[in-house]
Amino acid sequence: MRFAPTDEQEQLQEAARGWLSEAPNPSWNRLITEQGWPAIAIDEDCGGFGFGFVELALVSEEIGRVLAPIPLLASAGLAAGAIQTGGSVTQKKSLLGAISQGTRAALAYEGPLTATRCANGWHLNGTALRVIDGANAKFLIIATDQGLFHVTDFQASPTASIDPTRELATCTLDCTVPEDARLPQGDLEKALMRGWVLQAAEAVGAAEACLDMAVAYAKVRTQFGKPIGSFQAIKHKCSDLFLLVESARSATWYAAWALDAEAEDAVLAARTAVSYANDALFKCAADSIQIHGGIGFTWEHRCHEYFRRARADQQLLGHPRAHRAAIAHHLLGAI
Amino acid sequence: MRFAPTDEQEQLQEAARGWLSEAPNPSWNRLITEQGWPAIAIDEDCGGFGFGFVELALVSEEIGRVLAPIPLLASAGLAAGAIQTGGSVTQKKSLLGAISQGTRAALAYEGPLTATRCANGWHLNGTALRVIDGANAKFLIIATDQGLFHVTDFQASPTASIDPTRELATCTLDCTVPEDARLPQGDLEKALMRGWVLQAAEAVGAAEACLDMAVAYAKVRTQFGKPIGSFQAIKHKCSDLFLLVESARSATWYAAWALDAEAEDAVLAARTAVSYANDALFKCAADSIQIHGGIGFTWEHRCHEYFRRARADQQLLGHPRAHRAAIAHHLLGAI
Amino acid sequence: MDLHFTEADEAFRIEIRTWLEGNLVDEFAALKGRGHLGDMDGVIPGRRRWEQRMVEAGWTCVGWPRAHGGRGLSLLQEVIFNEEYARARAPGRLGHIGEGLLGPTLMAFGTPEQQARFLPRIVDGTELWCQGYSEPNAGSDLANVKCRAEPDGDDYRLTGQKVWTSLAQDSDWCFVLARTSTEAKRHHGITCFLIPMDADGINVVPIKQITGGTEFCEVFFDGALAKGEHIIGEVGGGWRVAMGTLAFERGASTLGQQLNFQTELDEIIQAAKHNGTAADPVIRQRIADVYIRLRIMRLNALRTLTGHDDGTPPRAAMITKLYWASWHRDLGELAMDVLGADCMVLPESGELSELQRLFLWTRSDTIYAGTNQIQRNIIGERALGLPR
Amino acid sequence: MDLHFTEADEAFRIEIRTWLEGNLVDEFAALKGRGHLGDMDGVIPGRRRWEQRMVEAGWTCVGWPRAHGGRGLSLLQEVIFNEEYARARAPGRLGHIGEGLLGPTLMAFGTPEQQARFLPRIVDGTELWCQGYSEPNAGSDLANVKCRAEPDGDDYRLTGQKVWTSLAQDSDWCFVLARTSTEAKRHHGITCFLIPMDADGINVVPIKQITGGTEFCEVFFDGALAKGEHIIGEVGGGWRVAMGTLAFERGASTLGQQLNFQTELDEIIQAAKHNGTAADPVIRQRIADVYIRLRIMRLNALRTLTGHDDGTPPRAAMITKLYWASWHRDLGELAMDVLGADCMVLPESGELSELQRLFLWTRSDTIYAGTNQIQRNIIGERALGLPR
């Protein structure tokens, strides 16, 4: 039993942190060339590095920490997850291979999206909202009433969001795809849970950044002749945030491990992590503004970027309330 | 416009406070002989003092402040309220006259209680739960599917509660009453709203007592060489409680005035007051224990009596959630 | 206890309501709902013209004594005025700092000459004011003012930086706290100056906020000249003046805001009905909760009008800022939760929607004009007598 | 990251589980669920016999080194032991203060003679211990100890009052902080004594608590004799000893409590299903929330087992007390809300129901063993490095 990253995992995370501190806003090409993160959790026989979601989550913590606009969540998390758990051997080789090499992909599921059998295979139709990185994706995995499909023929228009660090798009489809565009074992929840884990990991990193900023400021900002961090109103707020951050981290690390270990409670663990971590991030971002006082609500200070991310992410891939409702269903049955 | 007690009202309240400080647990007979509070809000032509619910609320604040086990809420609030708003002239004269003189009465409404027409009038049947002062009441006002009745023929057995300062009973009926036992204009909500106002007033007094105890303790209890009230963790808690107490008082004073003035929003005002005041009391009682530290959870200290009262009262005459649901219905319509 | 308004008060309510209905038309109709917190730098030219319309009708400085050019309204009538002003969704007042802060400060601490020089121009709207109290290191801790005033003959030269100054770009004058002695203890050695904003050596830099708006500014003084005759109170007596101003700030000026808040809540209720969240039991509880607390906010405000016989407000008045700031923040969060997934999507314009702006802006409500933490200190120490 | 248990660990789990199943029968079956916080003074005679059954099978002091008579279990196996113990609803341990607090303190600070005298009798259950640290004016502020120890030859006479001493009525020995010098600074001049509870001049008065139970006591010392040879550590070195004990208190002993908590939550879920509140969306959210936080509580606890290479736990371990106390308080409130109107009615017995007791008792969880406020100070200062 070791409930902490291994030395190797720690090095990966530290390397990611170091690279992002020098390249907080890297181009996708640079990311692929220098780091190749999309390949982390993809099997070696599909061209990946053959690590797992634990490693991907540790890197995502670092992405979240600096709000780097890197949509690893979209391709390596959601799209790759859908293929890993639902694709045929051929699909895995080709699509995961492409993602490993840096092809951008996204998951579209907030439809309605419909699939209808036709002579040449399937006719796909509909509009999907809030597709993460949809406007840059070379292919989509879409969730329809007839299962999951991969598709390259779609139109995407960017969606302006209160969180400018996460690009969203509206994707429209009206095309025909061959039979083998369908993922034979496609399971939306299995794809989403990979997203939840990475989203939780990003939230942990972002929440910790909020806490760290607040603590650092509380140590140097003086009022009434003392650092404000010596006042219990500030000190205790920071302590409460620390509790949230560390608890979110425990939940997220476990969820990532459970996913890799195919533990029985992996879905529950992912919902636990993402609901807790997203609410923790909101609280951390909000309280960080309060602790920063006046400069906390200026445009120049990053506080508000975390706050915008926090609120937007509560709506992405399911609100914490929706996750709790699902868990209540598990505990209490249907209403 | 004067949003504060008049000099006369203030004197009444101060007299009540003084009397209760000497007789915190008076017998009912002594109360009737020396104070006659049940008569306060009853018209002079029914034998009362001819004041209003503002006066009754100010006295109730004092009853709540010391958790005096005086069921003014039952007879002068709920039972008298039902008769005042629903009774015939004859009923008012006789029943309100009796209450003015000190006859104990109660309202039973958590049934099921049924009324069936019969040859001699009405047959009343059923069991009512959690009737405040039911075991001491000489007569009951009961709420049935056919309206309100007054009845003297019932059996009552005391209900042990977590709050020993408020006597409850289960009342069982199986009797026949004449036609004129029915209150012709009986309206349960109008009776209850009088109870809500007095309950809110008691909660204001009790909540303020919790705050006052906590503040007094925080001034004298020292840790680390300073009064604990100088630490923001304690000071700010007290400030938050002060906000709750004063806001609950504004809401309650207004609700009492709105009742007397027959204002359009009187029901809304009563629900506002009782839901806010009961939640405020819970918070004040809970935080007062926390501020008192170790001695706060000993049996000898009164803290826990307020805490028990606080939680029990949230269930009496409707949970704050139920009041909010009713207000939501008013704002948003039915679900 | 008597919460009835008198017939005269009701008549006054009709008078101002009728005037507003008749005048918030044509070009002024477009100003409705504009220029309030979070948008104080919006539509300035139109609001200047609106101020003049108000002046012509005698609706500025209505609470001031007649001797100073006001209407001498009672506190209750002032409330009625503010309520009707808010109910009409009339635009945020450009002159509110002069009318609500500097004017009362001058009446309390100024010389007859100063009063005669400055008060009439606040009443007639020809001079707008801004406030130079806060500094980067003197936010909650106002006694820590560092801005220096050095003697230059009878006058003084100001050097230093002020921050969070609303409307500095558009103001004619500023009242400024500056340190006239560095030897005195923190609270001493501070003096209150009036200085024209067009003086040499004043530089105004807008601060972009969380919402993208710029209603606050930094003001830099670099040897700007403030006349000795424009010192309020004693040299070295600025602390007392400042405390007086802060007391006015917490006073009657907020008494109409519940109506603005009601407008915001109404919009949220409409949104909930529109998108179906009005049927969600969790949301219903929260809407009822903010509604209850808003009702009580108004009752609390009305209660502060019935003060003690000596004219001081009841100690319950100290909760005002903490109460509304916390409530408004909660309202912002509720707004987003009602909108659901739509809350993160910007309107076609690419600008924040009203409710999104509410959500972001309200994070500052719990900070400016005394953070929630400072408010709790004040309540604990002054209302409850807890030790420092 | 590897959260698998080894096969040896799993085998150990089966071993203790099987033993508990086989032994919590007959007279011991009635002890299930008894003797825990809020009921620590319950069913003492039965629990004494249960301790002896544990001793016979070698299940006491399982985490102690073999050299001191323990089983030398790994931290993880201790967790497994505690989890299974809780899962079986086995009764609260009478010997836990000796086993969890005094024993480790003696191993760290005691002489070989003291270890030889006292440790075996903790292992064999023949001597029960209680702790005399807190005083009426030394709760959060332990350095303020006033209890005096005055020399009497080689020994000392203790005079003063201790409070919140669990199980004082039933203990054989007490470890006590007392002041051996009034001249030294607050933290100095405190010494840690061991004293037999049957010494002359010791008077135990139970404290009736919010639930009506009396598991805590006041202990009055009136010249009671403590031997010089039973001082732990140096004379005047009691502060260091006390800090060591507190560190043990926050250690592994709480690692099984999540299972007790799970039992309580299960009861609430059953109640919700039974009375229909399980269909209430607001209650569903809250049940899911406490369930989520309980899962994470266990994960946090497991994480503390993977410390730094030097054996210290991760700084995240500092949240343990604040986390579980706040959670447990929330659980108590949820229990009442699930019960609805029934929550205020006492059962036929006239005694509190289990859930009512939970509700009342948990108000003390956020107070004893370091209030939530003190915990936040500790986290802020030690984990985050914020200034005092």
mmCIF file with all atom_site columns, C-alpha atoms in Angstrom, chain A residues 109 189 196 271 274-275 279 314-330, chain C residues 280, chain D residues 285 288 292:
data_model
loop_
_atom_site.group_PDB
_atom_site.id
_atom_site.type_symbol
_atom_site.label_atom_id
_atom_site.label_alt_id
_atom_site.label_comp_id
_atom_site.label_asym_id
_atom_site.label_entity_id
_atom_site.label_seq_id
_atom_site.pdbx_PDB_ins_code
_atom_site.Cartn_x
_atom_site.Cartn_y
_atom_site.Cartn_z
_atom_site.occupancy
_atom_site.B_iso_or_equiv
_atom_site.pdbx_formal_charge
_atom_site.auth_seq_id
_atom_site.auth_comp_id
_atom_site.auth_asym_id
_atom_site.auth_atom_id
_atom_site.pdbx_PDB_model_num
ATOM 1  C CA . TYR A 1 109 ? -22.649 14.268 -25.679 1.00 0.00 ? 109 TYR A CA 1
ATOM 2  C CA . GLU A 1 189 ? -20.393 6.775  -18.537 1.00 0.00 ? 189 GLU A CA 1
ATOM 3  C CA . TRP A 1 196 ? -14.370 13.409 -14.212 1.00 0.00 ? 196 TRP A CA 1
ATOM 4  C CA . ARG A 1 271 ? -18.182 11.022 -8.957  1.00 0.00 ? 271 ARG A CA 1
ATOM 5  C CA . VAL A 1 274 ? -15.199 15.441 -9.160  1.00 0.00 ? 274 VAL A CA 1
ATOM 6  C CA . SER A 1 275 ? -18.142 16.663 -7.116  1.00 0.00 ? 275 SER A CA 1
ATOM 7  C CA . ASP A 1 279 ? -17.040 22.470 -4.970  1.00 0.00 ? 279 ASP A CA 1
ATOM 8  C CA . GLN A 1 314 ? -19.235 23.132 -11.905 1.00 0.00 ? 314 GLN A CA 1
ATOM 9  C CA . GLN A 1 315 ? -21.390 22.965 -15.029 1.00 0.00 ? 315 GLN A CA 1
ATOM 10 C CA . LEU A 1 316 ? -18.979 20.944 -17.144 1.00 0.00 ? 316 LEU A CA 1
ATOM 11 C CA . LEU A 1 317 ? -19.521 17.168 -17.329 1.00 0.00 ? 317 LEU A CA 1
ATOM 12 C CA . GLY A 1 318 ? -22.215 17.367 -14.647 1.00 0.00 ? 318 GLY A CA 1
ATOM 13 C CA . HIS A 1 319 ? -22.856 19.678 -11.723 1.00 0.00 ? 319 HIS A CA 1
ATOM 14 C CA . PRO A 1 320 ? -21.754 18.466 -8.288  1.00 0.00 ? 320 PRO A CA 1
ATOM 15 C CA . ARG A 1 321 ? -25.451 18.347 -7.453  1.00 0.00 ? 321 ARG A CA 1
ATOM 16 C CA . ALA A 1 322 ? -26.030 15.939 -10.335 1.00 0.00 ? 322 ALA A CA 1
ATOM 17 C CA . HIS A 1 323 ? -23.194 13.719 -9.131  1.00 0.00 ? 323 HIS A CA 1
ATOM 18 C CA . ARG A 1 324 ? -24.634 13.745 -5.645  1.00 0.00 ? 324 ARG A CA 1
ATOM 19 C CA . ALA A 1 325 ? -28.040 12.878 -7.067  1.00 0.00 ? 325 ALA A CA 1
ATOM 20 C CA . ALA A 1 326 ? -26.475 9.893  -8.818  1.00 0.00 ? 326 ALA A CA 1
ATOM 21 C CA . ILE A 1 327 ? -24.788 8.818  -5.607  1.00 0.00 ? 327 ILE A CA 1
ATOM 22 C CA . ALA A 1 328 ? -28.071 9.218  -3.742  1.00 0.00 ? 328 ALA A CA 1
ATOM 23 C CA . HIS A 1 329 ? -29.648 6.963  -6.332  1.00 0.00 ? 329 HIS A CA 1
ATOM 24 C CA . HIS A 1 330 ? -26.965 4.398  -5.586  1.00 0.00 ? 330 HIS A CA 1
ATOM 25 C CA . ASP C 2 280 ? -36.647 22.216 -8.386  1.00 0.00 ? 280 ASP C CA 1
ATOM 26 C CA . GLN D 2 285 ? -28.385 15.746 -1.544  1.00 0.00 ? 285 GLN D CA 1
ATOM 27 C CA . ALA D 2 288 ? -24.980 11.932 -0.636  1.00 0.00 ? 288 ALA D CA 1
ATOM 28 C CA . ILE D 2 292 ? -18.995 11.453 -0.011  1.00 0.00 ? 292 ILE D CA 1
#
